[in-house]
Short mmCIF file of C-alpha atoms in Angstrom, two decimals:
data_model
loop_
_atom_site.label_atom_id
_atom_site.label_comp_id
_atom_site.label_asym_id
_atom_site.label_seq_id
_atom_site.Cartn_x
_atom_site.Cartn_y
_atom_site.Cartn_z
CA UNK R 10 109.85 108.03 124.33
CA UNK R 11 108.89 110.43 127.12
CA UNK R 12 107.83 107.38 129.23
CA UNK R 13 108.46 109.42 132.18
CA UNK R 14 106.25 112.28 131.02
CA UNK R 15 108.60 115.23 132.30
CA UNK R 16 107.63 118.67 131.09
CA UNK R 17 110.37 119.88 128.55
CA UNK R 18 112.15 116.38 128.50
CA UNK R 19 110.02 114.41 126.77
CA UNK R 20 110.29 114.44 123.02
CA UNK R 21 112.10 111.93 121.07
CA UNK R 22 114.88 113.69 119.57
CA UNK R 23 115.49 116.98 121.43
CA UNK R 24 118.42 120.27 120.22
CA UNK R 25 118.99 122.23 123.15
CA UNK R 26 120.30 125.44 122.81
CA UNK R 27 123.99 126.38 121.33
CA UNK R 28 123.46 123.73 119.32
CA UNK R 29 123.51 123.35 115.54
CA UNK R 30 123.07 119.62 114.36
CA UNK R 31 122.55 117.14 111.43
CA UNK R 32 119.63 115.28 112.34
CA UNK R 33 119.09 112.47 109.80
CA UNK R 34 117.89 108.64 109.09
CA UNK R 35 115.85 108.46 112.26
CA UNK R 36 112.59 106.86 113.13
CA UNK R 37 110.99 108.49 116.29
CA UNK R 38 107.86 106.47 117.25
CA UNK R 39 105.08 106.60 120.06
CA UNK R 40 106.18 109.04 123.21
CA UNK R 41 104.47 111.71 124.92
CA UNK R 42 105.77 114.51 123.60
CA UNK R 43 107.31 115.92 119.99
CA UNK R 44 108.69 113.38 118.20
CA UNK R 45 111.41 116.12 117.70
CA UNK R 46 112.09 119.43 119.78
CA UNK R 47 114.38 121.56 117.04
CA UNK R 48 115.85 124.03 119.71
CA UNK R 49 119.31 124.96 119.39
CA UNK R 50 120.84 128.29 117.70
CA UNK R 51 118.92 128.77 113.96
CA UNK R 52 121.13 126.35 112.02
CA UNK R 53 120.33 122.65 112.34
CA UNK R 54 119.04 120.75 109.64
CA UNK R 55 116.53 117.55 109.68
CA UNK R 56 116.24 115.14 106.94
CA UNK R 57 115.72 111.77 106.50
CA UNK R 58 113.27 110.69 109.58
CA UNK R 59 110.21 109.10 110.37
CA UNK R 60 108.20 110.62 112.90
CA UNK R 61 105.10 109.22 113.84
CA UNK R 62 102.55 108.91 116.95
CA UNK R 63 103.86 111.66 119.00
CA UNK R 64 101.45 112.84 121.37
CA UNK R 65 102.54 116.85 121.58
CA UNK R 66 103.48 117.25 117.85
CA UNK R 67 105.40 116.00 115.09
CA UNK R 68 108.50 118.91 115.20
CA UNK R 69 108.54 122.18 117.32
CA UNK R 70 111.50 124.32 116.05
CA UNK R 71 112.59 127.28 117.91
CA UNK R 72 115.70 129.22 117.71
CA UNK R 73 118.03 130.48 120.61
CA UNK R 74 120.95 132.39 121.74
CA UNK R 75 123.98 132.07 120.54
CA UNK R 76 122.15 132.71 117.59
CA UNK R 77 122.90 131.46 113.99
CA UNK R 78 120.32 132.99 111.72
CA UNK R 79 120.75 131.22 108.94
CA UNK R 80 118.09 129.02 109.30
CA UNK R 81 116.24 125.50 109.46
CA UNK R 82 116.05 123.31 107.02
CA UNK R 83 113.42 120.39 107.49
CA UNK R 84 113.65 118.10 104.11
CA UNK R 85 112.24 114.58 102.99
CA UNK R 86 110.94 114.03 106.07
CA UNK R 87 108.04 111.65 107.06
CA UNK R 88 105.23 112.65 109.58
CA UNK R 89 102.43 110.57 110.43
CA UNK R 90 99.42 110.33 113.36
CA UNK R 91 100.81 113.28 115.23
CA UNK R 92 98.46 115.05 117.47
CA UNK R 93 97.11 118.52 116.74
CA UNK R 94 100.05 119.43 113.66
CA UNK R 95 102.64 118.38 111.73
CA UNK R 96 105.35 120.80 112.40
CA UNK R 97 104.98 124.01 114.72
CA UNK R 98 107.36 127.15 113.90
CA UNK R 99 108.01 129.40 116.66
CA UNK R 100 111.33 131.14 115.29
CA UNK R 101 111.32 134.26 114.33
CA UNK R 102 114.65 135.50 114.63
CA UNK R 103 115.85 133.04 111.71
CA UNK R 104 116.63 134.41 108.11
CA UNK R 105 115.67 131.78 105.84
CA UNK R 106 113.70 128.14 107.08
CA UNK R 107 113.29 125.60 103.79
CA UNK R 108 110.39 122.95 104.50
CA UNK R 109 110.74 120.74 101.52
CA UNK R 110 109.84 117.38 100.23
CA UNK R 111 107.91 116.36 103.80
CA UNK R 112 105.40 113.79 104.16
CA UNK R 113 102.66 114.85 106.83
CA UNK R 114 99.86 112.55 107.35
CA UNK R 115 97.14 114.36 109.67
CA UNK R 116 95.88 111.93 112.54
CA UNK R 117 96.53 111.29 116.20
CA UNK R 118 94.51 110.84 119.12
CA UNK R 119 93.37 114.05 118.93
CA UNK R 120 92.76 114.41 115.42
CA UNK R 121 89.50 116.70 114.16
CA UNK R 122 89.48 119.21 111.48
CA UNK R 123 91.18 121.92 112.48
CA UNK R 124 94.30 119.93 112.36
CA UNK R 125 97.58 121.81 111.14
CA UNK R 126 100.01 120.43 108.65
CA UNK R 127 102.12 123.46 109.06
CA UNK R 128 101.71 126.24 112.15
CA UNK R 129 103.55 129.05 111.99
CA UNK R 130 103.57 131.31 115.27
CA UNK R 131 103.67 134.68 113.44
CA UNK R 132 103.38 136.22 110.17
CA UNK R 133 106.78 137.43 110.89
CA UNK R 134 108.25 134.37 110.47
CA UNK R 135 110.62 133.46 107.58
CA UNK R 136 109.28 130.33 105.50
CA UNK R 137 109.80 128.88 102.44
CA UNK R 138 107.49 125.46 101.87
CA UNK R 139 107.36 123.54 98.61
CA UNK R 140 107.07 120.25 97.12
CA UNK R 141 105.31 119.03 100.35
CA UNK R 142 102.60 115.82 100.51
CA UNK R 143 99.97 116.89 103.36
CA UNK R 144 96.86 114.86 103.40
CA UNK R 145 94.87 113.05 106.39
CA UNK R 146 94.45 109.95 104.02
CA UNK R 147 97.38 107.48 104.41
CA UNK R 148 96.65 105.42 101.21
CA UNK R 149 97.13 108.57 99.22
CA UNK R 150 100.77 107.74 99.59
CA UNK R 151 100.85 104.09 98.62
CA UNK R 152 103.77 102.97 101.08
CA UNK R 153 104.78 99.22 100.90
CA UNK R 154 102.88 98.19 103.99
CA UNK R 155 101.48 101.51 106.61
CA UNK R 156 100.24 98.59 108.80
CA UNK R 157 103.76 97.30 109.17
CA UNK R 158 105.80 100.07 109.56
CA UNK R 159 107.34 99.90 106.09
CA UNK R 160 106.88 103.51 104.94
CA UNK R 161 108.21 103.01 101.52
CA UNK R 162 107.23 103.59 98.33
CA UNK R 163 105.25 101.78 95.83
CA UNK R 164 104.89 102.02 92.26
CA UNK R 165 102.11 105.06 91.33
CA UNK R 166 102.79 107.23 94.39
CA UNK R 167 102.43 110.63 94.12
CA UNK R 168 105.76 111.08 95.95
CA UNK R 169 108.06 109.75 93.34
CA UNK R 170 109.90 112.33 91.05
CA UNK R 171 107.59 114.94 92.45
CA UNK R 172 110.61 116.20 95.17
CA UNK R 173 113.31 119.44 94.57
CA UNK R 174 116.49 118.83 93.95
CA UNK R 175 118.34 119.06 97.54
CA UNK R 176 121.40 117.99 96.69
CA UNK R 177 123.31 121.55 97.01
CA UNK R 178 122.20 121.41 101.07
CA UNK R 179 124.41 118.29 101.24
CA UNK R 180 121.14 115.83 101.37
CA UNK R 181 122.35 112.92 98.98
CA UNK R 182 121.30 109.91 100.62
CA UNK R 183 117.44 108.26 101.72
CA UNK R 184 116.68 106.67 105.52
CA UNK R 185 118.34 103.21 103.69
CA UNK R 186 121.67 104.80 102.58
CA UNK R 187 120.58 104.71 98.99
CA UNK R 188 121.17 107.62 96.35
CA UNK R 189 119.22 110.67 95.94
CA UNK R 190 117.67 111.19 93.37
CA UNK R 191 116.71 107.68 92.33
CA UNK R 192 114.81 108.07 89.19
CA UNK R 193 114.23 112.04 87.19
CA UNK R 194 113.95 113.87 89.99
CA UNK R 195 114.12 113.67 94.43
CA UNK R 196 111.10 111.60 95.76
CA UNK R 197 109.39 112.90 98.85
CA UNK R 198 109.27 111.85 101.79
CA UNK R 199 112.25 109.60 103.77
CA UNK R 200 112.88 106.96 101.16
CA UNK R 201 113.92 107.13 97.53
CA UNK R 202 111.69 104.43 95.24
CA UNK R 203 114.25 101.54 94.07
CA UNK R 204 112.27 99.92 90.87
CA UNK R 205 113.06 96.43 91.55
CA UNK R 206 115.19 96.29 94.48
CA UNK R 207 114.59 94.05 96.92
CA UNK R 208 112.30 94.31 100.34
CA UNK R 209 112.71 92.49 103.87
CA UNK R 210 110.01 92.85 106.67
CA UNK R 211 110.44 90.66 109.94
CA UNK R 212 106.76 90.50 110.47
CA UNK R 213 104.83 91.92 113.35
CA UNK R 214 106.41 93.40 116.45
CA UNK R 215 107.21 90.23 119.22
CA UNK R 216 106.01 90.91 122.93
CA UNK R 217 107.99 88.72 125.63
CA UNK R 218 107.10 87.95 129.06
CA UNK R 219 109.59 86.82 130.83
CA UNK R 220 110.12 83.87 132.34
CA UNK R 221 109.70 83.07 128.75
CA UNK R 222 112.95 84.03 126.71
CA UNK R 223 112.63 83.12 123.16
CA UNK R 224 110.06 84.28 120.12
CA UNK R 225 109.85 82.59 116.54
CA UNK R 226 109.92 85.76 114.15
CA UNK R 227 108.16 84.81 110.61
CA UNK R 228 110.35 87.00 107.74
CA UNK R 229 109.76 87.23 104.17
CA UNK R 230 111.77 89.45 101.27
CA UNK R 231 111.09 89.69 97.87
CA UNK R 232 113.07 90.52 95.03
CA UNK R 233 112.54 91.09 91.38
CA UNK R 234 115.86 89.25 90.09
CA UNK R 235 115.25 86.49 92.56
CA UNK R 236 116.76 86.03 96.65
CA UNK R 237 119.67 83.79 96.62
CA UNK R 238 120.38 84.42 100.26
CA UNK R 239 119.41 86.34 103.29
CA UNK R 240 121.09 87.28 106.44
CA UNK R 241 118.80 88.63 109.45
CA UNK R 242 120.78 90.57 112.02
CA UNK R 243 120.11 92.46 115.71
CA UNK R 244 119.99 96.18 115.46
CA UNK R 245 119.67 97.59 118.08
CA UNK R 246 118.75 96.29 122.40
CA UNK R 247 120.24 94.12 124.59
CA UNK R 248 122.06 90.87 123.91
CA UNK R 249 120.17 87.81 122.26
CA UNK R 250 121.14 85.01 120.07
CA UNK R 251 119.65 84.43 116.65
CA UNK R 252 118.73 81.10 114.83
CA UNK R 253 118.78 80.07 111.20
CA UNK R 254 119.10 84.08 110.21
CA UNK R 255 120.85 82.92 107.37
#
């Protein structure tokens, strides 16, 4: 994202103002700027997304007019290799902002150790921050595969169970559609652990160069009660025609 590298139009995922939104089950990955620019009028609410590689900052939230000052809420979110800080707060007008259950992995290109999980642009600001996972150390986490993309959850990490119950701000789902909570208690982060459910990865990311027009992608799944079929499908780009997905 933010290929074009235009000042103020250049992050991922961007709330302009007189806005409130829902922003959930995203993944925002590699642009310029902030992987999301949380303008709008006090009220929108982010769960649900992966963020990572964005060159400006993981979230900038700011509030403006109309206002609604009832406040952010930024839960079981993911954050990883972000230059300079996680998430930067800037509004101050805002009653109450909940920052719960996030992920934040320090890193990008930029990365020393003054890094910032969390900036907040006064004392004046209006914060509440628990249950949070910051660390610079990826493997802290134990994710399926960090190398791959696959930002799930493996047995022993810290973020199972270790979440608050979020329920009651309408948050009752993970980035797969699956239930939260999964096991005692909300996981962190943007997926829910599933004890024995089964995994898919399509391998490595495929360049083409065209005149050439076809790739051979090498997937595998597991599952602990045995795969008796698969289906691979397109998700998302322009039109292409799949062999022996199934």
């Amino acid at each position: 994202f933010g290929a074009t590298n235009e000042y103020a139009q250049q992050s991922g995922i961007q709330i302009n103002p007189g806005t409130n939104a829902e922003v959930y089950n995203n993944i925002v990955d590699t642009g310029t700027g902030y992987g999301i620019f949380a303008g709008g009028r006090g009220g929108s609410h982010f769960y649900n997304n992966i963020i990572r590689n964005a060159l400006q900052g993981g979230i900038i939230c700011a509030d403006y007019d109309p206002l609604d000052a009832s406040g952010f809420i930024f839960s079981n979110n993911t954050i990883l290799n972000c230059n300079d800080y996680g998430i930067y707060m800037l509004s101050q007008r805002t009653t109450t902002n909940q920052f719960v259950n996030n992920i934040i992995v320090a890193g990008g290109i930029t990365y020393n150790a003054s890094y910032t999980h969390v900036r907040l642009n006064s004392a004046s600001v209006k914060w509440t921050e628990s249950n949070n996972i910051k660390t610079s150390n990826i493997a802290d986490l134990k994710f399926v595969n960090s190398s791959t993309k696959d930002f799930r959850l493996l047995t022993g990490s810290p973020a199972i169970d270790a979440g608050k119950n979020m329920t009651s701000n309408g948050i009752t789902f993970d980035l797969d559609d699956n239930p939260r909570p999964k096991g005692s208690a909300f996981d962190i982060g943007a997926y829910e652990f599933q004890t024995g459910g089964p995994t898919s990865n399509a391998g490595s990311d495929k360049n083409i160069t065209l005149p050439t027009n076809s790739v051979i992608i090498n997937g595998s799944g597991t599952s602990s009660t045995g795969i008796t079929g698969y289906l691979w499908t397109k998700k998302s780009g322009g039109t292409a025609t799949l062999t022996n997905e199934t």
